[in-house]
mmCIF file of C-alpha atoms and ligand atoms in Angstrom:
data_model
loop_
_atom_site.group_PDB
_atom_site.id
_atom_site.type_symbol
_atom_site.label_atom_id
_atom_site.label_comp_id
_atom_site.label_asym_id
_atom_site.label_seq_id
_atom_site.Cartn_x
_atom_site.Cartn_y
_atom_site.Cartn_z
ATOM 1 C CA MET A 1122 -29.909 -2.005 -23.037
ATOM 2 C CA LEU A 1123 -31.251 -1.701 -18.985
ATOM 3 C CA VAL A 1124 -28.722 0.527 -17.038
ATOM 4 C CA LEU A 1125 -29.098 1.287 -13.691
ATOM 5 C CA GLY A 1126 -27.624 5.157 -12.454
ATOM 6 C CA ILE A 1127 -26.332 5.874 -9.290
ATOM 7 C CA GLU A 1128 -25.673 9.528 -8.642
ATOM 8 C CA THR A 1129 -24.332 10.659 -5.065
ATOM 9 C CA SER A 1130 -21.653 13.139 -5.782
ATOM 10 C CA CYS A 1131 -23.163 16.170 -3.987
ATOM 11 C CA ASP A 1132 -25.974 16.582 -1.839
ATOM 12 C CA GLU A 1133 -28.712 14.405 -4.228
ATOM 13 C CA THR A 1134 -29.443 10.610 -3.708
ATOM 14 C CA ALA A 1135 -30.220 9.714 -7.084
ATOM 15 C CA ALA A 1136 -30.973 6.466 -8.674
ATOM 16 C CA ALA A 1137 -32.766 5.565 -11.862
ATOM 17 C CA LEU A 1138 -33.236 3.289 -14.801
ATOM 18 C CA VAL A 1139 -32.897 4.268 -18.602
ATOM 19 C CA ALA A 1140 -33.320 2.107 -21.367
ATOM 20 C CA ASP A 1141 -31.423 2.691 -24.691
ATOM 21 C CA GLY A 1142 -32.452 6.607 -23.748
ATOM 22 C CA VAL A 1143 -36.132 5.992 -22.569
ATOM 23 C CA ILE A 1144 -36.066 6.858 -18.687
ATOM 24 C CA LEU A 1145 -38.290 4.400 -17.124
ATOM 25 C CA SER A 1146 -37.678 5.858 -13.016
ATOM 26 C CA ASN A 1147 -35.608 8.641 -11.882
ATOM 27 C CA VAL A 1148 -35.605 8.623 -8.333
ATOM 28 C CA ILE A 1149 -33.956 11.652 -6.318
ATOM 29 C CA ALA A 1150 -33.883 12.321 -2.750
ATOM 30 C CA SER A 1151 -33.273 15.693 -1.784
ATOM 31 C CA GLN A 1152 -31.149 16.904 1.235
ATOM 32 C CA ILE A 1153 -31.666 20.275 0.793
ATOM 33 C CA ASP A 1154 -33.907 20.934 4.168
ATOM 34 C CA LEU A 1155 -30.875 19.132 5.941
ATOM 35 C CA HIS A 1156 -28.543 21.912 4.610
ATOM 36 C CA ALA A 1157 -30.613 24.840 4.461
ATOM 37 C CA LYS A 1158 -29.978 25.710 8.146
ATOM 38 C CA PHE A 1159 -26.450 25.732 7.666
ATOM 39 C CA GLY A 1160 -26.666 27.811 4.480
ATOM 40 C CA GLY A 1161 -24.639 25.354 2.172
ATOM 41 C CA ILE A 1162 -23.457 21.663 1.868
ATOM 42 C CA VAL A 1163 -22.173 20.076 4.948
ATOM 43 C CA PRO A 1164 -19.985 17.027 3.458
ATOM 44 C CA GLU A 1165 -19.986 14.939 6.367
ATOM 45 C CA VAL A 1166 -23.651 15.275 6.776
ATOM 46 C CA ALA A 1167 -24.345 14.778 3.238
ATOM 47 C CA ALA A 1168 -22.173 11.149 3.233
ATOM 48 C CA ARG A 1169 -24.434 10.144 6.146
ATOM 49 C CA LYS A 1170 -27.655 10.627 4.732
ATOM 50 C CA HIS A 1171 -26.260 9.030 1.189
ATOM 51 C CA VAL A 1172 -25.779 5.951 3.368
ATOM 52 C CA GLU A 1173 -29.058 6.101 5.183
ATOM 53 C CA THR A 1174 -31.124 7.295 1.455
ATOM 54 C CA ILE A 1175 -29.125 4.843 -0.804
ATOM 55 C CA GLY A 1176 -30.651 1.334 -0.899
ATOM 56 C CA TYR A 1177 -34.363 2.996 -0.515
ATOM 57 C CA VAL A 1178 -33.626 5.191 -3.742
ATOM 58 C CA ILE A 1179 -32.320 2.024 -5.875
ATOM 59 C CA LYS A 1180 -35.283 0.054 -4.420
ATOM 60 C CA GLU A 1181 -37.582 2.958 -5.854
ATOM 61 C CA ALA A 1182 -36.150 3.424 -8.926
ATOM 62 C CA ILE A 1183 -36.090 -0.295 -9.802
ATOM 63 C CA ASP A 1184 -39.843 -0.657 -8.450
ATOM 64 C CA SER A 1185 -40.953 2.475 -10.008
ATOM 65 C CA ALA A 1186 -39.858 1.314 -13.020
ATOM 66 C CA ASN A 1187 -41.799 -2.027 -12.838
ATOM 67 C CA LYS A 1188 -38.567 -3.668 -13.656
ATOM 68 C CA ARG A 1189 -36.844 -6.641 -11.300
ATOM 69 C CA LEU A 1190 -33.501 -6.200 -9.575
ATOM 70 C CA ALA A 1191 -32.491 -9.172 -11.942
ATOM 71 C CA GLU A 1192 -33.478 -7.856 -15.123
ATOM 72 C CA ILE A 1193 -30.487 -4.690 -15.237
ATOM 73 C CA GLU A 1194 -27.852 -4.837 -17.489
ATOM 74 C CA ALA A 1195 -25.396 -2.485 -16.208
ATOM 75 C CA ILE A 1196 -25.000 -0.592 -13.608
ATOM 76 C CA ALA A 1197 -23.312 3.310 -14.047
ATOM 77 C CA VAL A 1198 -22.080 5.415 -11.417
ATOM 78 C CA THR A 1199 -20.737 8.848 -10.570
ATOM 79 C CA SER A 1200 -17.185 8.136 -9.441
ATOM 80 C CA LYS A 1201 -15.421 11.494 -10.147
ATOM 81 C CA TYR A 1202 -15.773 15.262 -9.143
ATOM 82 C CA GLY A 1203 -17.669 15.783 -6.244
ATOM 83 C CA LEU A 1204 -17.155 15.688 -2.383
ATOM 84 C CA VAL A 1205 -15.335 12.092 -2.047
ATOM 85 C CA GLY A 1206 -17.438 11.033 1.341
ATOM 86 C CA SER A 1207 -20.397 11.709 -0.932
ATOM 87 C CA LEU A 1208 -18.925 9.471 -3.674
ATOM 88 C CA LEU A 1209 -17.619 6.977 -1.915
ATOM 89 C CA VAL A 1210 -21.349 5.830 -0.919
ATOM 90 C CA GLY A 1211 -22.727 5.548 -4.499
ATOM 91 C CA VAL A 1212 -19.495 3.488 -5.470
ATOM 92 C CA ALA A 1213 -19.668 0.947 -2.877
ATOM 93 C CA ALA A 1214 -23.461 0.380 -3.196
ATOM 94 C CA ALA A 1215 -22.787 -0.037 -7.184
ATOM 95 C CA LYS A 1216 -20.126 -1.951 -6.766
ATOM 96 C CA SER A 1217 -21.900 -4.755 -4.347
ATOM 97 C CA LEU A 1218 -24.754 -4.687 -7.091
ATOM 98 C CA ALA A 1219 -22.320 -5.190 -9.834
ATOM 99 C CA TYR A 1220 -20.730 -7.732 -8.526
ATOM 100 C CA THR A 1221 -23.777 -9.839 -6.760
ATOM 101 C CA LEU A 1222 -25.673 -9.258 -10.599
ATOM 102 C CA LYS A 1223 -22.189 -9.794 -12.736
ATOM 103 C CA VAL A 1224 -23.160 -6.895 -14.826
ATOM 104 C CA PRO A 1225 -20.936 -4.268 -16.152
ATOM 105 C CA LEU A 1226 -19.821 -1.559 -14.154
ATOM 106 C CA ILE A 1227 -19.387 1.947 -15.714
ATOM 107 C CA SER A 1228 -17.444 4.812 -14.421
ATOM 108 C CA ILE A 1229 -18.978 8.255 -14.870
ATOM 109 C CA HIS A 1230 -17.345 11.921 -14.498
ATOM 110 C CA HIS A 1231 -20.489 14.062 -13.224
ATOM 111 C CA ILE A 1232 -19.671 16.584 -15.632
ATOM 112 C CA GLU A 1233 -20.139 14.032 -18.629
ATOM 113 C CA GLY A 1234 -23.750 13.333 -16.287
ATOM 114 C CA HIS A 1235 -24.880 16.764 -16.851
ATOM 115 C CA ILE A 1236 -23.621 16.559 -20.507
ATOM 116 C CA PHE A 1237 -25.652 13.518 -21.393
ATOM 117 C CA ALA A 1238 -28.704 15.311 -19.651
ATOM 118 C CA ASN A 1239 -29.073 17.377 -22.374
ATOM 119 C CA ILE A 1240 -28.534 14.724 -25.111
ATOM 120 C CA LEU A 1241 -31.024 12.606 -23.166
ATOM 121 C CA SER A 1242 -33.556 15.280 -23.162
ATOM 122 C CA ASN A 1243 -32.716 16.662 -26.733
ATOM 123 C CA PRO A 1244 -31.449 13.398 -28.646
ATOM 124 C CA LYS A 1245 -31.434 14.853 -31.915
ATOM 125 C CA MET A 1246 -29.132 17.882 -30.841
ATOM 126 C CA PRO A 1247 -26.388 17.602 -32.883
ATOM 127 C CA VAL A 1248 -22.453 16.719 -31.961
ATOM 128 C CA PRO A 1249 -19.865 18.874 -32.279
ATOM 129 C CA HIS A 1250 -21.117 21.221 -30.259
ATOM 130 C CA VAL A 1251 -19.877 23.520 -27.050
ATOM 131 C CA CYS A 1252 -21.222 22.490 -23.557
ATOM 132 C CA LEU A 1253 -21.417 24.878 -20.926
ATOM 133 C CA THR A 1254 -21.967 22.805 -17.662
ATOM 134 C CA VAL A 1255 -22.680 25.206 -14.566
ATOM 135 C CA SER A 1256 -23.924 24.556 -11.369
ATOM 136 C CA GLY A 1257 -22.968 24.972 -7.480
ATOM 137 C CA GLY A 1258 -19.789 22.947 -7.869
ATOM 138 C CA HIS A 1259 -18.826 23.705 -11.119
ATOM 139 C CA THR A 1260 -18.432 26.196 -14.357
ATOM 140 C CA MET A 1261 -17.310 24.298 -17.163
ATOM 141 C CA LEU A 1262 -16.961 25.029 -20.750
ATOM 142 C CA VAL A 1263 -16.343 21.748 -22.670
ATOM 143 C CA TYR A 1264 -15.750 21.119 -26.911
ATOM 144 C CA VAL A 1265 -17.889 18.131 -27.459
ATOM 145 C CA LYS A 1266 -16.331 16.214 -30.614
ATOM 146 C CA ASP A 1267 -18.310 13.356 -30.722
ATOM 147 C CA LEU A 1268 -20.208 11.220 -27.839
ATOM 148 C CA CYS A 1269 -17.615 10.566 -25.312
ATOM 149 C CA GLN A 1270 -14.923 13.054 -26.789
ATOM 150 C CA TYR A 1271 -14.117 15.789 -24.740
ATOM 151 C CA GLU A 1272 -11.921 19.219 -25.114
ATOM 152 C CA VAL A 1273 -11.769 21.160 -22.121
ATOM 153 C CA LEU A 1274 -11.718 24.797 -22.888
ATOM 154 C CA GLY A 1275 -12.258 26.859 -19.710
ATOM 155 C CA ASN A 1276 -13.219 26.688 -16.391
ATOM 156 C CA THR A 1277 -13.876 28.572 -12.973
ATOM 157 C CA LEU A 1278 -10.489 29.778 -11.712
ATOM 158 C CA ASP A 1279 -12.459 30.181 -7.980
ATOM 159 C CA ASP A 1280 -16.342 29.636 -7.416
ATOM 160 C CA ALA A 1281 -19.026 27.986 -9.747
ATOM 161 C CA ALA A 1282 -21.672 30.461 -11.019
ATOM 162 C CA GLY A 1283 -24.072 28.836 -8.940
ATOM 163 C CA GLU A 1284 -22.039 28.699 -5.841
ATOM 164 C CA ALA A 1285 -21.891 32.442 -6.068
ATOM 165 C CA PHE A 1286 -25.647 32.299 -6.953
ATOM 166 C CA ASP A 1287 -25.525 30.581 -3.128
ATOM 167 C CA LYS A 1288 -23.340 32.500 -1.280
ATOM 168 C CA ILE A 1289 -25.066 35.842 -2.210
ATOM 169 C CA ALA A 1290 -28.475 34.274 -1.342
ATOM 170 C CA LYS A 1291 -27.040 33.356 2.102
ATOM 171 C CA PHE A 1292 -25.193 37.029 2.455
ATOM 172 C CA LEU A 1293 -28.842 38.657 1.879
ATOM 173 C CA GLY A 1294 -30.291 36.184 4.153
ATOM 174 C CA LEU A 1295 -32.564 34.969 1.384
ATOM 175 C CA GLY A 1296 -32.104 31.041 2.074
ATOM 176 C CA PHE A 1297 -30.486 28.003 0.256
ATOM 177 C CA PRO A 1298 -30.010 27.036 -2.328
ATOM 178 C CA GLY A 1299 -29.775 30.651 -3.723
ATOM 179 C CA GLY A 1300 -30.468 30.318 -7.427
ATOM 180 C CA PRO A 1301 -34.185 29.808 -7.753
ATOM 181 C CA ILE A 1302 -34.633 32.550 -4.867
ATOM 182 C CA ILE A 1303 -32.618 35.036 -6.837
ATOM 183 C CA ASP A 1304 -33.876 34.195 -10.380
ATOM 184 C CA LYS A 1305 -37.605 34.497 -8.694
ATOM 185 C CA LEU A 1306 -36.900 37.858 -6.612
ATOM 186 C CA SER A 1307 -34.924 39.512 -9.814
ATOM 187 C CA VAL A 1308 -38.108 39.251 -11.970
ATOM 188 C CA GLN A 1309 -39.097 42.721 -9.670
ATOM 189 C CA GLY A 1310 -35.775 44.010 -9.564
ATOM 190 C CA ARG A 1311 -34.226 46.485 -12.311
ATOM 191 C CA LYS A 1312 -31.347 44.508 -13.671
ATOM 192 C CA ALA A 1313 -29.017 47.590 -14.794
ATOM 193 C CA ALA A 1314 -29.746 49.076 -11.239
ATOM 194 C CA PHE A 1315 -26.095 48.402 -9.918
ATOM 195 C CA ASN A 1316 -23.341 47.636 -12.501
ATOM 196 C CA PHE A 1317 -21.286 45.031 -10.638
ATOM 197 C CA PRO A 1318 -18.080 43.849 -12.190
ATOM 198 C CA ARG A 1319 -17.866 40.993 -14.882
ATOM 199 C CA PRO A 1320 -14.286 39.302 -14.174
ATOM 200 C CA LEU A 1321 -12.792 37.922 -17.135
ATOM 201 C CA TRP A 1322 -15.664 39.194 -19.690
ATOM 202 C CA ARG A 1323 -13.378 40.895 -22.140
ATOM 203 C CA SER A 1324 -10.408 38.744 -22.149
ATOM 204 C CA ARG A 1325 -9.528 36.302 -24.804
ATOM 205 C CA THR A 1326 -9.441 33.184 -21.932
ATOM 206 C CA LEU A 1327 -12.337 30.812 -21.737
ATOM 207 C CA ASP A 1328 -11.688 30.540 -18.301
ATOM 208 C CA LEU A 1329 -14.289 32.249 -15.771
ATOM 209 C CA SER A 1330 -14.271 33.931 -12.733
ATOM 210 C CA PHE A 1331 -17.216 34.420 -10.067
ATOM 211 C CA SER A 1332 -15.244 35.465 -6.894
ATOM 212 C CA GLY A 1333 -14.576 38.835 -7.369
ATOM 213 C CA LEU A 1334 -18.285 39.244 -8.290
ATOM 214 C CA LYS A 1335 -19.065 38.329 -5.175
ATOM 215 C CA THR A 1336 -17.026 40.101 -3.236
ATOM 216 C CA ALA A 1337 -17.839 42.893 -4.987
ATOM 217 C CA VAL A 1338 -21.628 42.686 -4.232
ATOM 218 C CA ILE A 1339 -20.900 41.912 -0.487
ATOM 219 C CA ASN A 1340 -18.544 44.602 0.287
ATOM 220 C CA MET A 1341 -21.241 47.308 -1.038
ATOM 221 C CA PHE A 1342 -23.400 46.281 0.839
ATOM 222 C CA LYS A 1343 -21.486 44.883 3.809
ATOM 223 C CA GLY A 1344 -22.819 46.468 7.536
ATOM 224 C CA LYS A 1345 -25.928 48.287 5.858
ATOM 225 C CA ASP A 1346 -29.108 47.115 7.535
ATOM 226 C CA SER A 1347 -30.609 44.385 5.600
ATOM 227 C CA GLY A 1348 -34.620 45.594 6.142
ATOM 228 C CA THR A 1349 -33.308 48.903 3.784
ATOM 229 C CA LEU A 1350 -31.522 47.057 0.966
ATOM 230 C CA PRO A 1351 -33.210 47.058 -2.444
ATOM 231 C CA ILE A 1352 -33.238 43.056 -2.573
ATOM 232 C CA PRO A 1353 -34.738 42.751 -5.900
ATOM 233 C CA ASP A 1354 -32.552 45.214 -7.866
ATOM 234 C CA ILE A 1355 -29.434 43.470 -6.104
ATOM 235 C CA ALA A 1356 -30.689 40.202 -7.023
ATOM 236 C CA ALA A 1357 -31.207 41.357 -10.706
ATOM 237 C CA SER A 1358 -28.164 43.279 -11.326
ATOM 238 C CA PHE A 1359 -25.877 40.193 -9.825
ATOM 239 C CA GLN A 1360 -28.057 37.790 -11.922
ATOM 240 C CA GLU A 1361 -27.331 39.872 -14.808
ATOM 241 C CA ALA A 1362 -23.642 40.211 -14.605
ATOM 242 C CA VAL A 1363 -23.572 36.495 -13.946
ATOM 243 C CA VAL A 1364 -25.381 35.571 -16.997
ATOM 244 C CA ASP A 1365 -23.605 38.086 -19.293
ATOM 245 C CA VAL A 1366 -20.212 36.230 -18.507
ATOM 246 C CA LEU A 1367 -21.706 32.926 -19.098
ATOM 247 C CA VAL A 1368 -22.928 33.635 -22.366
ATOM 248 C CA SER A 1369 -20.805 35.837 -23.706
ATOM 249 C CA LYS A 1370 -17.944 33.256 -23.374
ATOM 250 C CA THR A 1371 -19.932 30.427 -24.445
ATOM 251 C CA ILE A 1372 -20.649 32.318 -27.630
ATOM 252 C CA GLN A 1373 -16.658 33.164 -27.499
ATOM 253 C CA ALA A 1374 -15.985 29.300 -27.327
ATOM 254 C CA ALA A 1375 -18.636 28.682 -29.964
ATOM 255 C CA ARG A 1376 -16.794 30.800 -32.425
ATOM 256 C CA GLN A 1377 -13.565 29.522 -31.505
ATOM 257 C CA LYS A 1378 -14.451 26.263 -32.113
ATOM 258 C CA GLY A 1379 -16.483 26.931 -35.477
ATOM 259 C CA VAL A 1380 -19.583 25.071 -34.095
ATOM 260 C CA SER A 1381 -23.294 26.268 -34.394
ATOM 261 C CA THR A 1382 -24.955 24.250 -31.843
ATOM 262 C CA ILE A 1383 -24.752 25.152 -27.834
ATOM 263 C CA SER A 1384 -25.636 22.941 -25.004
ATOM 264 C CA VAL A 1385 -26.058 24.553 -21.467
ATOM 265 C CA THR A 1386 -26.941 22.443 -18.471
ATOM 266 C CA GLY A 1387 -26.619 21.985 -14.865
ATOM 267 C CA GLY A 1388 -28.505 23.329 -11.858
ATOM 268 C CA VAL A 1389 -28.033 26.936 -13.150
ATOM 269 C CA ALA A 1390 -29.408 26.217 -16.711
ATOM 270 C CA THR A 1391 -32.370 26.274 -15.166
ATOM 271 C CA ASN A 1392 -32.016 30.177 -14.866
ATOM 272 C CA ARG A 1393 -34.740 32.202 -16.674
ATOM 273 C CA ARG A 1394 -32.628 35.144 -17.605
ATOM 274 C CA LEU A 1395 -29.666 32.935 -18.365
ATOM 275 C CA ARG A 1396 -32.306 30.968 -21.017
ATOM 276 C CA GLU A 1397 -33.829 34.516 -22.309
ATOM 277 C CA THR A 1398 -30.354 35.740 -23.124
ATOM 278 C CA PHE A 1399 -29.031 32.760 -24.519
ATOM 279 C CA SER A 1400 -31.740 32.345 -26.527
ATOM 280 C CA GLN A 1401 -31.679 36.124 -28.028
ATOM 281 C CA ILE A 1402 -27.873 36.212 -28.465
ATOM 282 C CA CYS A 1403 -27.716 32.567 -30.167
ATOM 283 C CA HIS A 1404 -30.637 33.714 -32.316
ATOM 284 C CA GLN A 1405 -28.416 36.781 -33.280
ATOM 285 C CA GLU A 1406 -25.844 34.986 -33.959
ATOM 286 C CA GLY A 1407 -27.310 31.679 -35.825
ATOM 287 C CA VAL A 1408 -26.321 29.531 -33.587
ATOM 288 C CA LYS A 1409 -28.726 26.946 -32.005
ATOM 289 C CA VAL A 1410 -28.907 26.706 -28.094
ATOM 290 C CA PHE A 1411 -30.545 23.470 -25.965
ATOM 291 C CA PHE A 1412 -31.499 23.231 -22.650
ATOM 292 C CA PRO A 1413 -31.899 19.952 -20.718
ATOM 293 C CA ARG A 1414 -35.987 19.616 -19.220
ATOM 294 C CA PRO A 1415 -35.904 20.997 -15.820
ATOM 295 C CA ASP A 1416 -35.821 17.754 -14.003
ATOM 296 C CA LEU A 1417 -32.704 17.024 -15.854
ATOM 297 C CA CYS A 1418 -30.741 20.388 -15.056
ATOM 298 C CA THR A 1419 -29.758 19.512 -11.741
ATOM 299 C CA ASP A 1420 -28.621 16.540 -10.331
ATOM 300 C CA ASN A 1421 -29.827 13.316 -10.926
ATOM 301 C CA ALA A 1422 -29.079 9.715 -12.113
ATOM 302 C CA ALA A 1423 -30.775 9.319 -15.117
ATOM 303 C CA MET A 1424 -28.242 11.495 -17.197
ATOM 304 C CA ILE A 1425 -25.327 8.978 -15.305
ATOM 305 C CA ALA A 1426 -27.119 5.979 -16.810
ATOM 306 C CA ALA A 1427 -27.355 7.822 -20.367
ATOM 307 C CA ALA A 1428 -23.485 8.412 -20.282
ATOM 308 C CA GLY A 1429 -23.049 4.761 -18.884
ATOM 309 C CA THR A 1430 -25.199 3.443 -21.960
ATOM 310 C CA ALA A 1431 -22.579 5.723 -24.601
ATOM 311 C CA ARG A 1432 -19.594 4.510 -22.425
ATOM 312 C CA LEU A 1433 -20.236 0.841 -22.556
ATOM 313 C CA LYS A 1434 -20.983 1.033 -26.595
ATOM 314 C CA TYR A 1435 -17.295 1.925 -26.579
ATOM 315 C CA GLY A 1436 -16.542 -1.412 -24.318
ATOM 316 C CA GLU A 1437 -15.325 0.528 -21.360
ATOM 317 C CA VAL A 1438 -16.218 -1.243 -18.278
ATOM 318 C CA ALA A 1439 -14.553 -0.649 -14.675
ATOM 319 C CA GLY A 1440 -13.320 -2.800 -12.450
ATOM 320 C CA LEU A 1441 -14.098 -3.952 -8.559
ATOM 321 C CA ASP A 1442 -11.194 -1.624 -7.722
ATOM 322 C CA LEU A 1443 -13.163 1.514 -8.778
ATOM 323 C CA ASP A 1444 -12.247 4.535 -6.542
ATOM 324 C CA ALA A 1445 -14.100 7.630 -5.777
ATOM 325 C CA LEU A 1446 -12.213 10.462 -7.518
ATOM 326 C CA PRO A 1447 -13.149 14.178 -6.449
ATOM 327 C CA ASN A 1448 -10.809 15.886 -8.736
ATOM 328 C CA ALA A 1449 -10.248 13.713 -11.891
ATOM 329 C CA PRO A 1450 -10.293 15.085 -14.754
ATOM 330 C CA LEU A 1451 -13.031 14.776 -17.651
ATOM 331 C CA GLU A 1452 -11.685 12.585 -19.963
ATOM 332 C CA SER A 1453 -12.668 11.120 -23.220
ATOM 333 C CA VAL A 1454 -13.416 7.398 -23.851
ATOM 334 C CA ILE A 1455 -10.165 5.601 -24.735
HETATM 335 O O1 KG4 B 1420 -26.611 20.874 -10.722
HETATM 336 P P1 KG4 B 1420 -26.968 21.287 -9.233
HETATM 337 O O2 KG4 B 1420 -28.207 20.170 -8.736
HETATM 338 O O3 KG4 B 1420 -25.640 20.415 -8.433
HETATM 339 C C1 KG4 B 1420 -24.439 20.406 -8.203
HETATM 340 O O4 KG4 B 1420 -23.701 19.687 -9.391
HETATM 341 O O5 KG4 B 1420 -23.689 21.621 -7.620
HETATM 342 O O6 KG4 B 1420 -26.944 22.636 -9.315
HETATM 343 C C2 KG4 B 1420 -27.182 23.309 -8.270
HETATM 344 C C3 KG4 B 1420 -26.810 24.673 -8.339
HETATM 345 C C4 KG4 B 1420 -27.406 25.854 -7.028
HETATM 346 O O7 KG4 B 1420 -26.334 26.294 -6.841
HETATM 347 C C5 KG4 B 1420 -28.518 26.138 -7.271
HETATM 348 O O8 KG4 B 1420 -28.360 27.514 -6.718
HETATM 349 C C6 KG4 B 1420 -28.417 26.254 -8.708
HETATM 350 O O9 KG4 B 1420 -27.528 25.515 -8.990
HETATM 351 N N1 KG4 B 1420 -29.427 26.845 -9.587
HETATM 352 C C7 KG4 B 1420 -29.909 28.145 -9.823
HETATM 353 C C8 KG4 B 1420 -31.338 27.730 -10.027
HETATM 354 N N2 KG4 B 1420 -31.739 26.937 -10.110
HETATM 355 C C9 KG4 B 1420 -30.779 26.116 -9.477
HETATM 356 N N3 KG4 B 1420 -29.327 28.779 -10.124
HETATM 357 C C10 KG4 B 1420 -29.732 30.242 -10.880
HETATM 358 N N4 KG4 B 1420 -30.754 29.915 -11.208
HETATM 359 C C11 KG4 B 1420 -31.717 29.235 -10.961
HETATM 360 N N5 KG4 B 1420 -33.305 29.432 -11.472
HETATM 361 ZN ZN1 ZN B 1421 -24.229 18.731 -10.578
#
């Protein structure tokens, strides 16, 4: 089954063709340069850029896969979770194409896309498993009982982990997006240089929180001359605090559900220290950990096409009245 995936939930305009788990094309037009000068994503700017780009990105996804429009058998689109103006662009494009081509339209939750990014990368990864999806817009722990069957175990109560990386990088004047910059800088820093707080670390809840950590870092260095700050030490110590919380909460979730497989996905899943710590702790715990290949960690449309293929197997099809829902919960297939 040849599925076109469309993803415009945030600042990447993406389209991909996936045929039964094989990625034929995966086109991503990044808006990073556009938003970098603001130190974060400006929703209206993102939506307008999607409008400008979406047609070309879809065409490129079809052309680079050496396919014709008429060969597409289904269209999967991110319609839930993200910036409403951005989501609407993808949804409108997907509806027009599904109507014109007379093929099924499948509505996908952005988090479900990230869950499928790892399934696409590691087709042998077993279910059930616990999935940590961690990026700039979300940090969520999900029990994946089976394909498209979910139980949300925990969520961030405030900032997403990637958002905290971005805000600390902005505060330190390092650029945007902050995650990869802090990841790189922390190699030269001492992770125990500062003992930053690890919110909710030892509590029983599977919810997470990063806003207190962010504020603690900012308060410690506010008003100081940035030229004198030990930036690599701050980066390494901050990153260590985030990693400690993410790893321990995920292990706690896996123990609670009695699973021996952990999936880590989303933009922050490319983080070097996060991967290293997960690998060490999971080895000690006798748990297997899986990460998507790096280009499938950040937002892309191949993961949306993969999720769409799975939902379609359950017979789930959306109507042409499909709307964009920025805060919709992650739901199992019916
Ligand atoms: O999944 P994604 O592309 O978009 C969202 O759904 O948000 O993730 C982007 C986020 C940004 O916050 C970025 O700073 C973070 O992922 N990120 C990283 C790394 N690479 C990207 N965070 C920490 N370490 C990295 N290496
Ligand atoms: Zn994402």
